[in-house]
Amino acid sequence: MNDRFNGEYFLKRFKGKKIMFIGDSLSLNIWQSLICMLHAAVPNSRIIKQGLNNNTISAVTFQDYKISVMLFHSLYLVDVDEEKIGRVLKLNSMRNGDHWKNNDVLVFNTWLWWYRRGLKQQWDYVNDEGRITKDIDRMTAFRTALTTWAKWVDSDVDTNRTKVIFQGISPSHYNGTEWNEPGVRNCFKEMEPFNGSSAYPVGLPEAAYVVKDVISNIKKPVHLLDITALSQLRKDAHPSSYNAFKGMDCTHWCVAGLTDTWNQLLYAALLS
């Protein structure tokens, strides 16, 4: 058994198991990639796709192996509640954990939405330890929410049964200065990976260090899918203008593409 991705071996090894990705559209990205990789290995296998739990969960089940690969959509992992004052982001509350903890593999991700403002911001107020404010330092909020998640892992997840993975920070490519091409504003004409003899010029984003710090303080075993640095090099791997939204997408990744590499790393982590 080597570490190269073997979809049929994966399906046999995880027969009867439930694998759940929890997070935003970058969780959708890696979920779609994994399903495609598994299906390519067993193209004649019977598959059911269904929406569960009032359609908050998308599930693809490979019936011959009784394995479900699920996606739970959550932008922040912590709760956003509708209250009289408006939508409140609750940094210390994570009620959806009961939908997650009884699966066999959990792959978490959040980051993309923490700095969004204006119409794209999905909350009106922040509640931190009972203090309600109109805004908060976004990196502080991100760290607090991740710490809430970390405490939940320690208190609620049986890691003897359930493998917990955090999908690291996924970089975007809208600023050519980051890859030594000042003046470039997106990934549209990028045809090659970054080819520096040294590391990516701007180093890792601050959020990646926050993730590593929070995970290092979790008592139970949690594996970081450390995708940030390798993904920074792939300025050429985004859909750019070739997407359903007619905009410029240098945030998500083409499937097939880089997310298959993420799943190669996930495969190695799960089989280790």
Coordinates of C-alpha atoms in Angstrom, one line a residue:
M1 CA 0.0 0.0 0.0
N2 CA 1.7 3.2 -1.1
D3 CA 0.5 6.8 -0.5
R4 CA -0.8 7.5 -4.0
F5 CA -4.5 7.9 -4.2
N6 CA -6.3 4.7 -4.8
G7 CA -10.1 5.3 -4.9
E8 CA -11.2 1.7 -4.8
Y9 CA -8.9 0.9 -1.9
F10 CA -10.2 4.0 -0.1
L11 CA -13.8 2.9 -0.5
K12 CA -13.0 -0.6 0.7
R13 CA -11.0 0.7 3.7
F14 CA -13.8 3.1 4.8
K15 CA -16.7 0.7 3.9
G16 CA -19.8 1.6 6.0
K17 CA -18.2 4.9 7.2
K18 CA -19.5 8.5 7.1
I19 CA -17.1 11.3 6.0
M20 CA -18.3 14.9 6.5
F21 CA -16.8 18.1 5.2
I22 CA -18.0 21.2 7.3
G23 CA -17.4 24.7 6.0
D24 CA -17.9 27.2 3.2
S25 CA -17.5 26.9 -0.6
L26 CA -13.9 25.7 -0.3
S27 CA -15.3 22.7 1.6
L28 CA -17.6 22.3 -1.4
N29 CA -14.5 22.4 -3.6
I30 CA -12.7 19.6 -1.9
W31 CA -15.9 17.6 -1.4
Q32 CA -16.6 17.7 -5.2
S33 CA -13.1 16.7 -5.9
L34 CA -13.1 13.7 -3.6
I35 CA -16.4 12.4 -5.0
C36 CA -15.0 12.7 -8.6
M37 CA -11.8 10.9 -7.7
L38 CA -13.8 8.1 -6.0
H39 CA -16.3 7.8 -8.9
A40 CA -13.4 7.7 -11.4
A41 CA -12.1 4.7 -9.6
V42 CA -15.4 2.8 -9.6
P43 CA -17.4 4.3 -12.5
N44 CA -20.0 1.6 -12.4
S45 CA -20.7 1.8 -8.7
R46 CA -24.3 2.7 -7.7
I47 CA -24.5 6.2 -6.2
I48 CA -27.3 8.1 -4.5
K49 CA -27.2 11.9 -3.9
Q50 CA -29.6 13.3 -1.3
G51 CA -30.2 16.3 0.9
L52 CA -30.5 15.5 4.6
N53 CA -31.5 17.5 7.7
N54 CA -33.7 20.0 5.9
N55 CA -31.1 20.1 3.1
T56 CA -28.4 21.5 5.3
I57 CA -26.4 18.4 4.5
S58 CA -25.6 17.2 0.9
A59 CA -24.7 13.5 0.9
V60 CA -23.3 11.3 -1.8
T61 CA -23.5 7.5 -0.9
F62 CA -21.5 4.9 -2.8
Q63 CA -24.1 2.1 -2.2
D64 CA -21.8 -0.9 -3.0
Y65 CA -19.5 0.3 -0.2
K66 CA -22.1 1.9 2.1
I67 CA -19.8 4.9 2.4
S68 CA -21.3 8.4 2.6
V69 CA -19.3 11.6 1.7
M70 CA -21.2 14.5 3.1
L71 CA -21.1 18.3 3.0
F72 CA -22.4 20.6 5.8
H73 CA -22.6 24.2 4.7
S74 CA -21.3 26.6 7.5
L75 CA -19.5 29.9 6.8
Y76 CA -18.1 30.5 10.3
L77 CA -18.6 27.1 12.2
V78 CA -20.0 29.1 15.1
D79 CA -23.6 30.2 15.1
V80 CA -25.4 33.1 13.4
D81 CA -28.8 33.7 15.0
E82 CA -31.7 35.9 13.9
E83 CA -32.7 38.1 16.8
K84 CA -34.7 41.3 17.2
I85 CA -31.7 43.5 16.6
G86 CA -30.7 41.5 13.5
R87 CA -28.3 38.7 12.6
V88 CA -25.9 38.0 15.5
L89 CA -22.6 36.2 15.0
K90 CA -22.1 34.2 18.3
L91 CA -18.4 33.6 18.7
N92 CA -18.8 31.3 21.7
S93 CA -21.7 29.1 20.5
M94 CA -21.6 26.1 18.1
R95 CA -24.9 24.3 18.3
N96 CA -24.5 22.3 15.0
G97 CA -21.8 20.1 16.7
D98 CA -24.5 17.5 17.4
H99 CA -25.0 17.0 13.6
W100 CA -21.2 16.5 13.2
K101 CA -19.7 14.6 16.0
N102 CA -21.1 11.1 15.3
N103 CA -19.5 10.8 11.9
D104 CA -16.3 8.8 11.3
V105 CA -14.2 11.6 9.6
L106 CA -14.7 15.3 10.1
V107 CA -12.9 17.8 7.8
F108 CA -13.5 21.4 9.0
N109 CA -12.8 24.7 7.2
T110 CA -13.5 28.4 7.8
W111 CA -11.8 31.6 6.9
L112 CA -13.1 33.0 3.6
W113 CA -16.0 34.9 5.1
W114 CA -14.3 36.5 8.1
Y115 CA -13.2 39.7 6.4
R116 CA -16.2 40.2 4.2
R117 CA -18.0 43.5 4.8
G118 CA -21.1 45.3 3.3
L119 CA -23.6 43.2 1.5
K120 CA -21.4 40.1 1.7
Q121 CA -21.2 40.2 5.5
Q122 CA -23.5 37.6 6.9
W123 CA -24.2 39.2 10.3
D124 CA -25.1 42.6 11.8
Y125 CA -23.8 42.2 15.3
V126 CA -21.2 40.2 17.2
N127 CA -21.7 38.5 20.5
D128 CA -18.5 37.7 22.3
E129 CA -19.0 36.3 25.9
G130 CA -22.3 38.2 26.1
R131 CA -20.9 41.5 24.9
I132 CA -22.8 42.7 21.8
T133 CA -20.9 45.0 19.4
K134 CA -21.4 46.3 15.8
D135 CA -18.0 45.1 14.7
I136 CA -14.8 43.5 16.1
D137 CA -11.2 43.0 14.9
R138 CA -11.8 40.2 12.4
M139 CA -8.6 38.2 13.2
T140 CA -9.5 38.3 16.9
A141 CA -13.0 37.1 16.0
F142 CA -11.6 34.3 13.8
R143 CA -9.3 33.2 16.7
T144 CA -12.1 33.2 19.2
A145 CA -14.4 31.2 17.0
L146 CA -11.7 28.7 16.2
T147 CA -11.1 28.4 20.0
T148 CA -14.8 27.7 20.5
W149 CA -14.4 24.9 17.9
A150 CA -11.3 23.6 19.6
K151 CA -13.0 23.4 23.0
W152 CA -15.9 21.5 21.4
V153 CA -13.5 19.0 19.9
D154 CA -11.9 18.4 23.3
S155 CA -15.3 18.1 25.1
D156 CA -17.6 16.5 22.6
V157 CA -15.7 14.4 20.0
D158 CA -14.7 10.8 20.7
T159 CA -11.4 10.8 18.7
N160 CA -11.1 7.1 19.3
R161 CA -13.9 6.7 16.8
T162 CA -13.8 10.0 14.8
K163 CA -10.8 11.4 13.0
V164 CA -10.7 15.2 13.1
I165 CA -9.0 17.2 10.4
F166 CA -8.8 21.0 9.8
Q167 CA -8.5 22.0 6.1
G168 CA -5.9 24.8 6.2
I169 CA -6.2 28.3 4.9
S170 CA -6.7 28.4 1.1
P171 CA -5.0 31.4 -0.5
S172 CA -6.5 33.6 -3.3
H173 CA -4.6 35.4 -6.1
Y174 CA -5.9 38.9 -6.7
N175 CA -2.6 40.8 -6.0
G176 CA 0.3 40.2 -8.4
T177 CA 2.7 41.9 -5.9
E178 CA 2.5 38.6 -3.9
W179 CA 4.1 36.6 -6.7
N180 CA 6.5 39.4 -8.0
E181 CA 4.2 40.7 -10.7
P182 CA 3.1 44.2 -9.4
G183 CA 0.2 45.7 -11.4
V184 CA -1.4 42.3 -11.9
R185 CA -4.9 42.4 -10.3
N186 CA -6.1 38.8 -10.7
C187 CA -5.3 35.3 -12.0
F188 CA -6.9 35.7 -15.5
K189 CA -3.8 35.3 -17.6
E190 CA -1.8 33.1 -15.2
M191 CA -0.8 29.9 -17.1
E192 CA 2.1 28.7 -14.9
P193 CA 2.6 28.1 -11.2
F194 CA 4.8 30.5 -9.3
N195 CA 8.3 29.5 -10.2
G196 CA 10.6 31.0 -7.5
S197 CA 13.7 29.2 -6.4
S198 CA 12.8 30.3 -2.9
A199 CA 9.5 30.3 -0.9
Y200 CA 6.4 32.3 -2.0
P201 CA 7.4 36.0 -1.6
V202 CA 4.9 37.2 0.9
G203 CA 5.1 34.1 3.2
L204 CA 2.1 32.6 4.9
P205 CA -1.0 34.6 5.7
E206 CA -1.6 35.5 9.4
A207 CA -4.7 33.3 9.5
A208 CA -2.5 30.2 8.9
Y209 CA -0.5 30.9 12.0
V210 CA -3.7 31.4 14.0
V211 CA -4.9 28.0 12.9
K212 CA -1.7 26.3 13.8
D213 CA -1.6 28.0 17.2
V214 CA -5.2 27.1 18.1
I215 CA -4.7 23.4 16.9
S216 CA -1.5 23.1 19.0
N217 CA -3.6 23.8 22.1
I218 CA -6.2 21.0 21.5
K219 CA -5.6 18.1 23.8
K220 CA -7.1 15.5 21.4
P221 CA -5.5 14.5 18.1
V222 CA -6.4 16.9 15.3
H223 CA -4.6 16.8 11.9
L224 CA -4.0 20.0 10.0
L225 CA -4.3 19.5 6.3
D226 CA -1.5 22.0 5.6
I227 CA -2.4 23.1 2.1
T228 CA -1.6 26.9 2.3
A229 CA 2.0 27.1 1.1
L230 CA 1.6 24.6 -1.8
S231 CA -1.6 26.3 -2.9
Q232 CA 0.0 29.8 -2.9
L233 CA 2.2 28.5 -5.7
R234 CA -0.8 27.7 -7.9
K235 CA -1.8 31.1 -9.2
D236 CA -2.7 29.3 -12.4
A237 CA -5.2 26.8 -10.9
H238 CA -8.3 29.0 -10.4
P239 CA -11.4 29.2 -12.7
S240 CA -10.7 32.9 -13.3
S241 CA -13.4 34.1 -15.7
Y242 CA -14.5 30.5 -16.6
N243 CA -17.2 30.1 -14.0
A244 CA -21.0 30.2 -13.7
F245 CA -21.0 33.6 -12.0
K246 CA -19.5 35.5 -14.9
G247 CA -17.1 37.2 -12.4
M248 CA -13.4 36.8 -11.8
D249 CA -12.8 33.9 -9.5
C250 CA -9.3 33.6 -8.1
T251 CA -10.5 32.2 -4.8
H252 CA -11.9 28.7 -5.7
W253 CA -10.0 26.0 -7.7
C254 CA -10.7 24.1 -10.9
V255 CA -11.9 20.5 -10.5
A256 CA -9.9 18.4 -11.6
G257 CA -7.0 20.3 -10.3
L258 CA -5.3 21.5 -7.1
T259 CA -8.1 20.1 -4.8
D260 CA -7.2 16.6 -6.0
T261 CA -3.8 17.3 -4.5
W262 CA -5.5 18.3 -1.2
N263 CA -7.4 15.0 -1.3
Q264 CA -4.1 13.2 -2.0
L265 CA -2.9 14.7 1.4
L266 CA -6.2 13.8 3.0
Y267 CA -5.9 10.2 1.8
A268 CA -2.4 9.9 3.3
A269 CA -3.6 11.4 6.6
L270 CA -6.6 9.1 6.9
L271 CA -4.6 6.0 6.1
S272 CA -1.6 6.8 8.3

